[in-house]
Coordinates of C-alpha atoms in Angstrom, one line a residue:
X403 CA 0.0 0.0 0.0
X404 CA 2.8 2.3 0.9
X405 CA 4.7 1.4 -2.3
X406 CA 1.6 2.4 -4.3
X407 CA 1.3 5.5 -2.6
X408 CA 4.8 6.5 -3.3
X409 CA 4.6 5.6 -7.0
X410 CA 1.5 7.7 -7.4
X411 CA 3.3 10.9 -5.7
X412 CA 6.2 10.4 -8.0
X413 CA 3.9 10.3 -11.1
X414 CA 2.1 13.4 -9.9
X415 CA 5.2 15.4 -9.5
X416 CA 6.5 14.3 -13.0
X417 CA 3.2 15.4 -14.5
X418 CA 3.3 18.7 -12.7
X419 CA 6.8 19.5 -13.8
X420 CA 6.0 18.6 -17.5
X421 CA 3.0 21.1 -17.3
X422 CA 4.9 23.8 -15.8
X423 CA 7.7 23.5 -18.5
X424 CA 4.9 23.9 -21.3
X425 CA 3.4 26.9 -19.7
X426 CA 5.3 30.2 -20.8
X427 CA 6.2 32.6 -18.1
X428 CA 4.3 35.8 -18.3
X429 CA 6.0 38.7 -20.0
X430 CA 7.0 41.4 -17.6
X431 CA 5.1 44.7 -18.3
X432 CA 7.5 47.6 -19.6
X433 CA 8.3 50.3 -17.3
X434 CA 6.1 53.3 -17.6
X435 CA 7.6 56.1 -19.7
X436 CA 5.7 59.6 -19.8
X437 CA 5.1 61.0 -23.2
X438 CA 7.4 64.0 -23.5
X439 CA 5.8 67.5 -24.1
X440 CA 6.3 68.7 -27.7
X441 CA 8.1 71.9 -28.1
X442 CA 9.7 73.8 -31.1
X443 CA 13.3 73.6 -31.6
X444 CA 15.1 76.9 -32.0
X445 CA 17.0 77.7 -35.4
X446 CA 20.6 78.7 -34.7
X447 CA 20.7 81.2 -37.5
X448 CA 23.7 82.9 -36.0
X449 CA 25.8 79.8 -37.1
X450 CA 25.1 80.2 -40.8
X451 CA 28.1 81.0 -43.0
X452 CA 28.5 83.8 -45.3
X453 CA 30.2 82.8 -48.4
X454 CA 32.9 85.5 -49.3
X455 CA 35.0 85.7 -52.5
X456 CA 37.9 88.4 -52.3
X457 CA 38.4 89.5 -55.9
X458 CA 41.5 91.4 -55.2
X459 CA 43.4 93.2 -52.4
X460 CA 45.9 96.0 -53.5
X461 CA 48.1 98.3 -51.4
X462 CA 48.2 102.0 -52.6
X463 CA 50.8 104.4 -51.3
X464 CA 48.4 107.3 -50.6
X465 CA 44.7 107.9 -51.4
X466 CA 43.9 111.1 -53.3
X467 CA 44.1 114.3 -51.3
X468 CA 40.4 115.0 -51.5
X469 CA 38.5 117.2 -49.0
X470 CA 35.7 114.4 -48.9
X471 CA 35.7 110.9 -50.3
X472 CA 32.7 109.1 -51.6
X473 CA 32.1 105.9 -53.7
X474 CA 29.6 106.6 -56.4
X475 CA 28.4 103.4 -57.9
X476 CA 27.3 103.1 -61.6
X477 CA 26.9 100.5 -64.4
X478 CA 28.4 100.4 -67.8
X479 CA 28.3 98.3 -70.9
X480 CA 30.7 97.7 -74.0
X481 CA 29.7 95.8 -77.2
X482 CA 31.9 92.9 -78.3
X483 CA 34.9 94.2 -80.1
X484 CA 34.3 97.8 -79.0
X485 CA 36.9 99.9 -77.4
X486 CA 36.6 102.8 -74.9
X487 CA 38.0 105.3 -75.9
X488 CA 37.5 104.4 -79.7
X489 CA 41.0 105.6 -80.3
X490 CA 44.0 106.2 -78.1
X491 CA 43.8 106.2 -74.3
X492 CA 42.0 108.0 -71.6
X493 CA 42.3 108.6 -67.8
X494 CA 39.7 108.9 -65.1
X495 CA 39.6 108.9 -61.4
X496 CA 40.0 105.9 -59.0
X497 CA 37.6 103.2 -59.8
X498 CA 36.9 99.7 -58.4
X499 CA 35.3 97.8 -61.2
X500 CA 33.4 94.5 -61.0
X501 CA 32.7 92.6 -64.3
X502 CA 29.3 91.1 -64.3
X503 CA 29.1 89.9 -68.0
X504 CA 31.5 89.2 -70.9
X505 CA 35.1 90.0 -70.6
X506 CA 37.5 93.0 -71.2
X507 CA 41.2 93.6 -71.9
X508 CA 42.7 96.6 -70.3
X509 CA 45.9 98.0 -72.1
X510 CA 48.0 100.7 -70.5
X511 CA 50.0 103.1 -72.2
X512 CA 53.4 101.4 -72.6
X513 CA 52.0 98.0 -73.5
X514 CA 51.1 96.4 -70.1
X515 CA 47.7 94.7 -70.3
X516 CA 45.3 92.5 -68.2
X517 CA 42.1 90.5 -69.1
X518 CA 39.3 90.7 -66.6
X519 CA 36.5 88.1 -67.0
X520 CA 33.0 87.9 -65.5
X521 CA 33.1 87.6 -61.8
X522 CA 36.5 89.3 -61.6
X523 CA 37.5 92.8 -60.4
X524 CA 40.1 95.3 -61.0
X525 CA 41.3 98.7 -59.4
X526 CA 42.0 101.6 -61.7
X527 CA 44.3 104.2 -60.1
X528 CA 43.9 107.8 -61.1
X529 CA 45.7 109.3 -64.1
X530 CA 47.2 106.2 -65.7
X531 CA 46.3 106.3 -69.5
X532 CA 44.6 103.1 -70.6
X533 CA 42.0 101.8 -73.1
X534 CA 39.2 99.1 -72.4
X535 CA 38.3 96.5 -75.1
X536 CA 35.5 94.1 -75.0
X537 CA 37.0 90.7 -76.0
X538 CA 34.3 88.3 -75.2
X539 CA 31.3 87.2 -77.6
X540 CA 28.7 89.0 -75.5
X541 CA 28.8 92.7 -74.1
X542 CA 31.1 93.4 -71.2
X543 CA 28.9 94.8 -68.4
X544 CA 30.2 95.9 -65.1
X545 CA 29.5 97.7 -61.9
X546 CA 32.0 100.5 -60.9
X547 CA 32.9 102.2 -57.7
X548 CA 34.3 105.5 -58.5
X549 CA 36.0 107.7 -55.8
X550 CA 34.0 110.9 -56.3
X551 CA 31.2 112.8 -54.4
X552 CA 29.6 113.8 -57.6
X553 CA 26.9 111.8 -59.2
X554 CA 28.0 110.2 -62.6
X555 CA 25.9 109.2 -65.6
X556 CA 24.0 105.8 -64.9
X557 CA 24.8 106.2 -61.1
X558 CA 23.1 103.8 -58.9
X559 CA 23.8 105.7 -55.8
X560 CA 26.6 107.3 -53.8
X561 CA 28.0 106.4 -50.3
X562 CA 28.3 109.8 -49.0
X563 CA 31.5 110.9 -47.3
X564 CA 33.6 108.1 -46.0
X565 CA 34.2 108.0 -42.3
X566 CA 37.7 107.6 -40.7
X567 CA 39.9 108.2 -43.7
X568 CA 43.3 109.6 -42.6
X569 CA 44.8 112.4 -44.4
X570 CA 48.5 112.6 -45.6
X571 CA 50.9 110.0 -46.8
X572 CA 49.1 107.1 -45.3
X573 CA 49.4 103.8 -47.4
X574 CA 46.0 102.0 -47.6
X575 CA 44.7 98.5 -48.6
X576 CA 41.7 98.6 -51.1
X577 CA 39.8 95.3 -51.5
X578 CA 36.9 94.2 -53.5
X579 CA 34.7 91.2 -52.1
X580 CA 31.6 89.5 -53.3
X581 CA 29.4 88.0 -50.5
X582 CA 26.4 85.5 -50.5
X583 CA 24.4 85.6 -47.2
X584 CA 21.9 82.8 -46.4
X585 CA 18.7 84.3 -44.9
X586 CA 19.4 84.9 -41.2
X587 CA 23.3 85.0 -41.6
X588 CA 25.2 87.6 -39.8
X589 CA 28.6 88.9 -39.1
X590 CA 30.2 88.8 -35.7
X591 CA 29.9 91.9 -33.6
X592 CA 33.1 93.8 -34.8
X593 CA 35.0 97.1 -35.1
X594 CA 36.5 98.3 -38.5
X595 CA 39.7 100.0 -38.9
X596 CA 38.6 101.6 -42.2
X597 CA 35.3 102.1 -44.0
X598 CA 33.4 99.3 -45.9
X599 CA 31.0 100.3 -48.6
X600 CA 28.4 97.9 -49.5
X601 CA 26.1 97.8 -52.6
X602 CA 23.1 95.3 -52.0
X603 CA 22.5 93.3 -55.2
X604 CA 19.8 91.0 -53.6
X605 CA 18.0 90.7 -50.4
X606 CA 17.9 93.1 -47.3
X607 CA 20.7 93.7 -44.9
X608 CA 19.7 94.9 -41.3
X609 CA 22.5 96.8 -39.6
X610 CA 23.1 97.2 -35.9
X611 CA 25.6 99.5 -34.4
X612 CA 25.8 101.2 -31.0
X613 CA 24.1 104.2 -32.5
X614 CA 21.0 102.2 -33.5
X615 CA 19.5 100.0 -36.2
X616 CA 18.5 100.4 -39.9
X617 CA 17.8 98.2 -43.0
X618 CA 18.8 98.7 -46.8
X619 CA 17.5 96.7 -49.7
X620 CA 18.4 95.8 -53.3
X621 CA 20.2 98.7 -55.2
X622 CA 21.0 100.6 -52.0
X623 CA 24.3 101.5 -50.6
X624 CA 25.5 101.6 -47.0
X625 CA 28.8 102.4 -45.3
X626 CA 29.8 100.4 -42.1
X627 CA 31.2 102.8 -39.4
X628 CA 34.8 103.0 -38.2
X629 CA 35.9 102.5 -34.6
X630 CA 32.3 101.7 -33.6
X631 CA 30.6 98.4 -32.7
X632 CA 28.7 96.9 -35.6
X633 CA 26.9 93.8 -36.8
X634 CA 25.1 93.0 -40.3
X635 CA 22.5 90.5 -40.9
X636 CA 20.6 89.3 -43.8
X637 CA 16.9 89.9 -42.7
X638 CA 15.2 89.0 -45.9
X639 CA 13.5 85.6 -46.2
X640 CA 15.7 84.9 -49.4
X641 CA 19.4 85.0 -49.6
X642 CA 21.4 88.4 -49.8
X643 CA 24.1 89.3 -52.2
X644 CA 26.5 92.2 -51.8
X645 CA 29.5 93.9 -53.4
X646 CA 31.9 95.3 -50.8
X647 CA 34.7 97.8 -51.2
X648 CA 37.0 98.0 -48.2
X649 CA 39.7 100.5 -47.5
X650 CA 41.8 100.4 -44.4
X651 CA 45.2 101.4 -43.3
X652 CA 48.0 99.1 -44.4
X653 CA 49.5 97.1 -41.5
X654 CA 46.4 97.2 -39.5
X655 CA 43.8 94.5 -39.1
X656 CA 40.7 95.5 -41.1
X657 CA 38.0 93.9 -38.9
X658 CA 38.4 92.9 -35.3
X659 CA 35.7 90.6 -33.7
X660 CA 34.3 91.7 -30.3
X661 CA 33.3 88.4 -28.5
X662 CA 31.1 88.9 -25.6
X663 CA 29.5 92.1 -27.0
X664 CA 25.9 92.2 -28.3
X665 CA 23.9 94.7 -30.2
X666 CA 20.0 94.9 -30.6
X667 CA 18.6 93.0 -33.6
X668 CA 17.8 95.1 -36.6

């Protein structure tokens, strides 16, 4: 009798073990994770890069001894094969020229020459006889910054008197740049040692200085201050494109960033 009971107990335990092995263990519930609250992600527009192409930088022994210096901006065109002047050579005042289409060959009296293609620039110093010749298959077109306070034919605008120009025999650097600004891109807060004259081709530039804020749009000129905190921003919804003529004393840094300083948005 006891032997039968022992056998029955062993069989029961075996059946129970088999049943437990075939029954899957319950899956533990995942820990509760609260749903995060949605919030907008700010766009770091200040980190956008301004694409800058320096077309030339040239040292000049002395700027002309004028009572006032202004850049007058105008456009020009020369048909393929045409010359200006048609015969001989001519002279004019200081001009920074940016070729926007075609190409031209400039030949100076004495034989020296240079060819400037679309997207390139050149500095013409005053009173150096030369001739322009359009050598492309399309008209040579350009935008020229002439160092005069008198409005010229086809003038797009004048900068007004340039601030901070030093008189006397002071050597200067003259530079021409083309800049492309994504919408929202801005310069660091900075101080200039010499004036920058900017012609806006596209978009709207907002300017902040320690004196206040202002905005300039396509076809307008502005001059950045000298020795004053300044910051420029492309405030239009589309990109900005600018032409910049910089003049600053040779041996000095043109623009010095001012980290830690801030100005009101334009």
